[in-house]
Short mmCIF file of C-alpha atoms and ligand atoms in Angstrom, two decimals:
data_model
loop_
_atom_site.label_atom_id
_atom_site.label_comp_id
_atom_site.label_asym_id
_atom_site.label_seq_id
_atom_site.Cartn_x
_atom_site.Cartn_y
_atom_site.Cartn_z
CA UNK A 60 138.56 -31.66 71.51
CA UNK A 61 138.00 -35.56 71.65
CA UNK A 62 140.86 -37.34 69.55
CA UNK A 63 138.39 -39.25 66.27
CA UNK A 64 139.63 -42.45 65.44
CA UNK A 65 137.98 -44.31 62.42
CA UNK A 66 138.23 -47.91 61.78
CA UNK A 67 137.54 -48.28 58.45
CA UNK A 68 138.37 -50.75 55.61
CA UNK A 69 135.51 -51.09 52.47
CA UNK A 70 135.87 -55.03 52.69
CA UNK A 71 133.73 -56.68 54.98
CA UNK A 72 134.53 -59.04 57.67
CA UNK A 73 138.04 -57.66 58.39
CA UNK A 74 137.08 -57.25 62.10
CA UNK A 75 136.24 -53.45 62.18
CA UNK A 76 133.50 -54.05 64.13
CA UNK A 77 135.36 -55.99 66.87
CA UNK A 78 138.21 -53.43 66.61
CA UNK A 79 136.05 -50.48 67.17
CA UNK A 80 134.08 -52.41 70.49
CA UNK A 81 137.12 -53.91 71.82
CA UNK A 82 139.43 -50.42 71.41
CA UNK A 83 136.52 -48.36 72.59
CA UNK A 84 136.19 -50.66 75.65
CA UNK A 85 139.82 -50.34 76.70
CA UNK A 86 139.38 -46.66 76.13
CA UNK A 87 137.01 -46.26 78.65
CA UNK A 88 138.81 -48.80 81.20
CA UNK A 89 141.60 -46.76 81.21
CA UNK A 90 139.41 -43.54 82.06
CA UNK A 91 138.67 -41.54 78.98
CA UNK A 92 135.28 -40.32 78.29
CA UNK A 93 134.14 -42.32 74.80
CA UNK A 94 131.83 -42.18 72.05
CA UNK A 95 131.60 -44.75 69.64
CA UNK A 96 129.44 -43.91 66.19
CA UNK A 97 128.20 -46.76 64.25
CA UNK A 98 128.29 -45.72 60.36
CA UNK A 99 127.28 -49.32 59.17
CA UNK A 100 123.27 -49.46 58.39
CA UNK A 101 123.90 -52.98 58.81
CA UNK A 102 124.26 -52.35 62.74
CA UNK A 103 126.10 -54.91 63.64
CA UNK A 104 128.40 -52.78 66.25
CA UNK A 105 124.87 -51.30 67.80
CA UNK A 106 123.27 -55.16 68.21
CA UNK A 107 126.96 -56.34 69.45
CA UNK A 108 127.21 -53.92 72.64
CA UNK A 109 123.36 -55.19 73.67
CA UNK A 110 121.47 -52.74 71.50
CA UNK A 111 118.32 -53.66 70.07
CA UNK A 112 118.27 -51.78 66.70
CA UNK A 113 114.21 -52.01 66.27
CA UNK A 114 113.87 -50.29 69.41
CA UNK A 115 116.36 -47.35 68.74
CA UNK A 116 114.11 -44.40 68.23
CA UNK A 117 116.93 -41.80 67.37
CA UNK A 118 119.92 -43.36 65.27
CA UNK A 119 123.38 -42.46 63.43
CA UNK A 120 120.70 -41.87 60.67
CA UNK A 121 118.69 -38.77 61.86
CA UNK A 122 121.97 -37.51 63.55
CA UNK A 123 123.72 -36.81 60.44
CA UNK A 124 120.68 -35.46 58.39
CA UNK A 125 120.66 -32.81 61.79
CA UNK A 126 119.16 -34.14 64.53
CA UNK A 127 121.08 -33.60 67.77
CA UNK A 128 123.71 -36.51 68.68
CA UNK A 129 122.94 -36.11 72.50
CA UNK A 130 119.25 -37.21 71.80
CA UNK A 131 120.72 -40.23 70.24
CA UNK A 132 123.71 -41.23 72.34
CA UNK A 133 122.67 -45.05 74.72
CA UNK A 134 124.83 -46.00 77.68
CA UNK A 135 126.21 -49.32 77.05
CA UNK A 136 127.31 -51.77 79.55
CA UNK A 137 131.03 -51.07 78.46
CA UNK A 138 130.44 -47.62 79.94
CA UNK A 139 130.87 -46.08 76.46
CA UNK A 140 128.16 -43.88 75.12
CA UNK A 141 126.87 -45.46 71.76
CA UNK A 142 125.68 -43.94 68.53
CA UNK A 143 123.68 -46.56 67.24
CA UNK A 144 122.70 -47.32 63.39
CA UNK A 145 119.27 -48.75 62.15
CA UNK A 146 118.43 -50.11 58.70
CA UNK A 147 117.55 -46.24 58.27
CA UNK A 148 121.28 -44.91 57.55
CA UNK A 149 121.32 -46.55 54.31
CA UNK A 150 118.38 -44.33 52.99
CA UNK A 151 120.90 -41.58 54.94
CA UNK A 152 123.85 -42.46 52.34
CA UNK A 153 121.37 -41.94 49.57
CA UNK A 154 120.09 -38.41 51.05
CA UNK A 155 123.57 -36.86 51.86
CA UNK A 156 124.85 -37.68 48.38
CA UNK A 157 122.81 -34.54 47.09
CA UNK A 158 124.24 -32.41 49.84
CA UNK A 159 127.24 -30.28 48.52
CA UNK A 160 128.43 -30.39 52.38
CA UNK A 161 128.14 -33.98 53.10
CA UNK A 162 131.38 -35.08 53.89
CA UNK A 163 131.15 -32.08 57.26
CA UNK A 164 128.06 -34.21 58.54
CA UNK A 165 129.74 -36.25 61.11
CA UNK A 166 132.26 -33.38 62.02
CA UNK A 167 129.03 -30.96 62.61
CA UNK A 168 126.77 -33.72 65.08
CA UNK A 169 130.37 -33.82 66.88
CA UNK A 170 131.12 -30.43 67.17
CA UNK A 171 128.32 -29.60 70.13
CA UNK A 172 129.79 -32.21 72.09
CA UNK A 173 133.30 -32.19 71.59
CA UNK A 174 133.98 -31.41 75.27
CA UNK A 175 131.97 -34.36 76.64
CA UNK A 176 134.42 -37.13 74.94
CA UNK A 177 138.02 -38.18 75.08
CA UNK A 178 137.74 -39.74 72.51
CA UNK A 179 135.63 -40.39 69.41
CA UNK A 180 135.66 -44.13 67.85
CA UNK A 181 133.96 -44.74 64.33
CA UNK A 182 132.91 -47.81 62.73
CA UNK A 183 132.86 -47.92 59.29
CA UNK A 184 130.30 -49.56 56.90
CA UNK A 185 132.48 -51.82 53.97
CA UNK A 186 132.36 -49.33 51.52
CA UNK A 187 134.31 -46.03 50.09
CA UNK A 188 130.78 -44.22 49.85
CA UNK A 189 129.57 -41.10 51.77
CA UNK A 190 129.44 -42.30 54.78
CA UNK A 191 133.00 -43.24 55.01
CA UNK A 192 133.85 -40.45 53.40
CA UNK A 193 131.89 -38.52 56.12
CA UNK A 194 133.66 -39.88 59.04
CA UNK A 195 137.55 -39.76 57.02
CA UNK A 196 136.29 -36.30 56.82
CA UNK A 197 135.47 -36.06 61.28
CA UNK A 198 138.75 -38.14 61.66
CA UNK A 199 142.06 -37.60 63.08
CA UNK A 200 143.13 -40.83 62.34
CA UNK A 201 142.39 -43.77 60.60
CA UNK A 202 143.19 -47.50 61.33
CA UNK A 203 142.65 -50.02 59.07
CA UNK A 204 142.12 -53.35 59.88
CA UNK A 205 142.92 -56.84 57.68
CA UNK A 206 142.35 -59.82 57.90
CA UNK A 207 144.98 -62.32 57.94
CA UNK A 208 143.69 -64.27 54.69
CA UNK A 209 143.37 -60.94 52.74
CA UNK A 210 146.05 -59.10 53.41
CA UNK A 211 147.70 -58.95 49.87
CA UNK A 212 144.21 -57.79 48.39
CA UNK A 213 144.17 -54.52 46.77
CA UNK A 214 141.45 -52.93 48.68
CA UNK A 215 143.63 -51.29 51.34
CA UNK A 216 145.53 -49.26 48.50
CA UNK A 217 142.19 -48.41 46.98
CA UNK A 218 141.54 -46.87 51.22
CA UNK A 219 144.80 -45.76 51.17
CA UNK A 220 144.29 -43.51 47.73
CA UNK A 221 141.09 -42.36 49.92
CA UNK A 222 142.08 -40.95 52.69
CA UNK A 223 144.58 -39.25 50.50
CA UNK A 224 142.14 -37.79 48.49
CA UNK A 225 140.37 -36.67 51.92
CA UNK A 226 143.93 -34.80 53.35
CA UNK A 227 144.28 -33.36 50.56
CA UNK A 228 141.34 -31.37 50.38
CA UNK A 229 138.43 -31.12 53.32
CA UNK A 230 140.53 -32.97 56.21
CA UNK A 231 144.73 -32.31 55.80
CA UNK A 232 145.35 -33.35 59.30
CA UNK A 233 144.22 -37.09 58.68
CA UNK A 234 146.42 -39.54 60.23
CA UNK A 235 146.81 -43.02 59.14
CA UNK A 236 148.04 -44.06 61.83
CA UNK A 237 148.41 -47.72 61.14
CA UNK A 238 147.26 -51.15 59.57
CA UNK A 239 146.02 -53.94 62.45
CA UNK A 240 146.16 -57.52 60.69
CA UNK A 241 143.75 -59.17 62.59
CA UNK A 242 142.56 -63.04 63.13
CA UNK A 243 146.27 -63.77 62.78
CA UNK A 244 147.43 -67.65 63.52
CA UNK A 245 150.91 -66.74 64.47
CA UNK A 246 152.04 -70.22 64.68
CA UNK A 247 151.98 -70.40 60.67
CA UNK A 248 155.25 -68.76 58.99
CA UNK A 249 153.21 -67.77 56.30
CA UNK A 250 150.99 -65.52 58.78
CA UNK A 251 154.04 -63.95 60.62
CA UNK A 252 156.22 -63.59 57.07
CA UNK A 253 152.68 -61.38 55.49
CA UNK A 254 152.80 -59.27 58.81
CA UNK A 255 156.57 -58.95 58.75
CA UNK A 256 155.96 -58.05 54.70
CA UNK A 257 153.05 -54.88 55.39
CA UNK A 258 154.81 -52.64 57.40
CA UNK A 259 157.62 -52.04 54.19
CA UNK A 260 154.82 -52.61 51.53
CA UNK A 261 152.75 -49.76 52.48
CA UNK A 262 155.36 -47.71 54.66
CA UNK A 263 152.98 -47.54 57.17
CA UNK A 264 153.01 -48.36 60.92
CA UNK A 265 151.55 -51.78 61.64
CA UNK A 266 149.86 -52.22 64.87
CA UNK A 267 148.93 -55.47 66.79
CA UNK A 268 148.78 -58.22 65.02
CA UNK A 269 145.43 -59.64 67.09
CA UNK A 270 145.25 -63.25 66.81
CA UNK A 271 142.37 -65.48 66.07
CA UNK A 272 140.55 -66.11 69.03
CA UNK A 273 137.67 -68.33 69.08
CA UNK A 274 136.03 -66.11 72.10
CA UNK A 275 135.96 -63.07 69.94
CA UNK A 276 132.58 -64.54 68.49
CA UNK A 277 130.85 -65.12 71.80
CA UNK A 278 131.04 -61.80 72.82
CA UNK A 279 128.40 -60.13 71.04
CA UNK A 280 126.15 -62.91 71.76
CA UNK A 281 126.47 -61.34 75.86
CA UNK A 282 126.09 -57.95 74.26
CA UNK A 283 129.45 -56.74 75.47
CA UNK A 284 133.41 -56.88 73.93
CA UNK A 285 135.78 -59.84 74.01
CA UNK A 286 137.58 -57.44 76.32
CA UNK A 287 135.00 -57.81 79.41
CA UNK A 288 133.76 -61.54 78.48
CA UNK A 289 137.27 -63.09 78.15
CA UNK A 290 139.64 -60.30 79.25
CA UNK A 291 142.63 -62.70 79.07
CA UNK A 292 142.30 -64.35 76.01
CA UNK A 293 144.94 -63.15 73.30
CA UNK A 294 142.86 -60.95 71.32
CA UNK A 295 142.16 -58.74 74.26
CA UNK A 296 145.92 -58.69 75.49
CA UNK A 297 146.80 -57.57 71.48
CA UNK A 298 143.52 -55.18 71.54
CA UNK A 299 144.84 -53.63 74.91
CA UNK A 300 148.44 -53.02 73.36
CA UNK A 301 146.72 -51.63 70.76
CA UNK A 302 144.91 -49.18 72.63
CA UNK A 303 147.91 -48.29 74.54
CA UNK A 304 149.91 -47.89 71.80
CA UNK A 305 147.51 -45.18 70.27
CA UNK A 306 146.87 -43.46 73.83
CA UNK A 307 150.14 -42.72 74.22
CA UNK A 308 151.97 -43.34 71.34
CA UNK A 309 150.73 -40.45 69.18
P1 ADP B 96 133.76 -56.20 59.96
O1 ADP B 96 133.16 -55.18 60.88
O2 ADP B 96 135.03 -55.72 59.31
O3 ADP B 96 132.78 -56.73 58.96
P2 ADP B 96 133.65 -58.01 62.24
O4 ADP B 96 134.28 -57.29 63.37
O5 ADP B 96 132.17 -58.06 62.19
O6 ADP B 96 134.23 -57.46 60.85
O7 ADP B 96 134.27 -59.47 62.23
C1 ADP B 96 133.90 -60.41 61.23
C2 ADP B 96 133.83 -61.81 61.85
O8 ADP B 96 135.13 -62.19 62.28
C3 ADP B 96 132.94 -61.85 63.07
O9 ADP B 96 132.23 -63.05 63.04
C4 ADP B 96 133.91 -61.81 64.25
O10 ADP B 96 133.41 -62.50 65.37
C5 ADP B 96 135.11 -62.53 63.66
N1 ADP B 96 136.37 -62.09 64.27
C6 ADP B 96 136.85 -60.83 64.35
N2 ADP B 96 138.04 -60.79 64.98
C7 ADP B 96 138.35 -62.08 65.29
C8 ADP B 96 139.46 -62.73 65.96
N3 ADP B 96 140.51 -62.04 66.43
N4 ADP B 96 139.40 -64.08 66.10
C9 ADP B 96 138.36 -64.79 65.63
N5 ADP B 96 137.30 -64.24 65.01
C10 ADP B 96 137.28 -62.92 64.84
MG1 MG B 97 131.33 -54.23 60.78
#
């Protein structure tokens, strides 16, 4: 069974998307078989790795409402299969709200795969709603990434108190198995004092931190991860701690 690791954090602009492409990416470089699922109708993940969401026939959407994943799945450049989203999935979120087994609809389009993938990487949409709830649900573990400026806000407890809610009933093995403050100037005290601060505030592991980079934005622009565009620059030396750190730390 592939290990499922969702990146998920309801605000918006925290870097999940970057986390999911760049950890995905390393993933795959060092040999694992990987899926990545983009949950965010917005698509931002599925236009980042070179994906034209107009011209995806078969999407996240259709998957979870029962179509079959492998119909869906692209080859990206990053030699990581790709889920993508369209516009579609938010109609998606409105149509698995009236099932009574929504949150299983990621964990079913996995299961006919399962031995095809290493490992399973989910990006979230910014919100606590079904389809968030749908991949806590698929997950083995969670990561949630801030961003340097918000990392007192209240929203993490609120995704905290979530995936509590989720172990306790349809998924007890859910992991959270850390908090990745991300777009981090560590030459500020302030910065390294909040990231000193997390790790006893929440009593949580706290991965990385991955520093502001401004190469991080060019990246989707080529259609591929900061990882393969500027493989030296200090985001992808924190991302590829990161992703050694959960290969072989768990
Ligand atoms: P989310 O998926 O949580 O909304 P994104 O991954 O889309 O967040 O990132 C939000 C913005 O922040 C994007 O413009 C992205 O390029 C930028 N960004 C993410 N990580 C970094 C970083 N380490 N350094 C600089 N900019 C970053
Ligand atoms: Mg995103």
């Amino acid at each position: 069974m592939p290990r499922v690791l969702a990146v998920a954090n309801q605000k918006g602009g925290v870097a999940k998307t970057t986390t999911a492409a760049a950890l995905s990416t390393a993933f795959a470089q060092a040999g694992r078989r990987v899926l990545l699922v983009d949950l965010d109708p917005q698509a931002c993940l599925t236009f980042a790795l070179g994906v034209d969401a107009d011209e995806v026939v078969t999407s996240s959407a259709e998957v979870l409402l029962g179509a079959p994943l492998e119909d869906a799945v692209v080859r990206t450049a990053e030699d990581v299969d790709l889920l993508p989203a369209t516009l579609e999935l938010a109609a998606t979120d409105a149509a698995l709200v009236a099932r009574p087994d929504r949150e299983a609809a990621l964990r079913d389009a996995l299961a006919p795969v399962a031995d095809r993938y290493d490992d399973v990487v989910v990006d979230c949409s910014p919100t606590l709603g079904v389809l968030t709830l749908a991949a806590l649900a698929a997950a083995d573990e969670v990561l949630v990434p801030l961003a340097a400026e918000m990392l007192g806000h209240r929203a993490v407890g609120q995704l905290l108190d979530t995936a509590e809610d989720v172990r306790r009933g349809v998924n007890p093995g859910l992991v959270v198995v850390g908090l990745l403050p991300t777009m981090v100037d560590l030459r500020t005290s302030h910065a390294r004092e909040v990231v000193e601060d997390l790790s006893g505030r929440y009593g949580l592991p706290v991965l990385g931190p991955v520093p502001r980079s401004v190469r991080v934005a060019e990246a989707p622009v080529r259609g591929r991860s900061v990882l393969t565009t500027s493989p030296r620059s200090r985001a992808s030396l924190a991302y590829r701690e990161v992703a050694t750190e959960l290969l072989h730390g768990r």
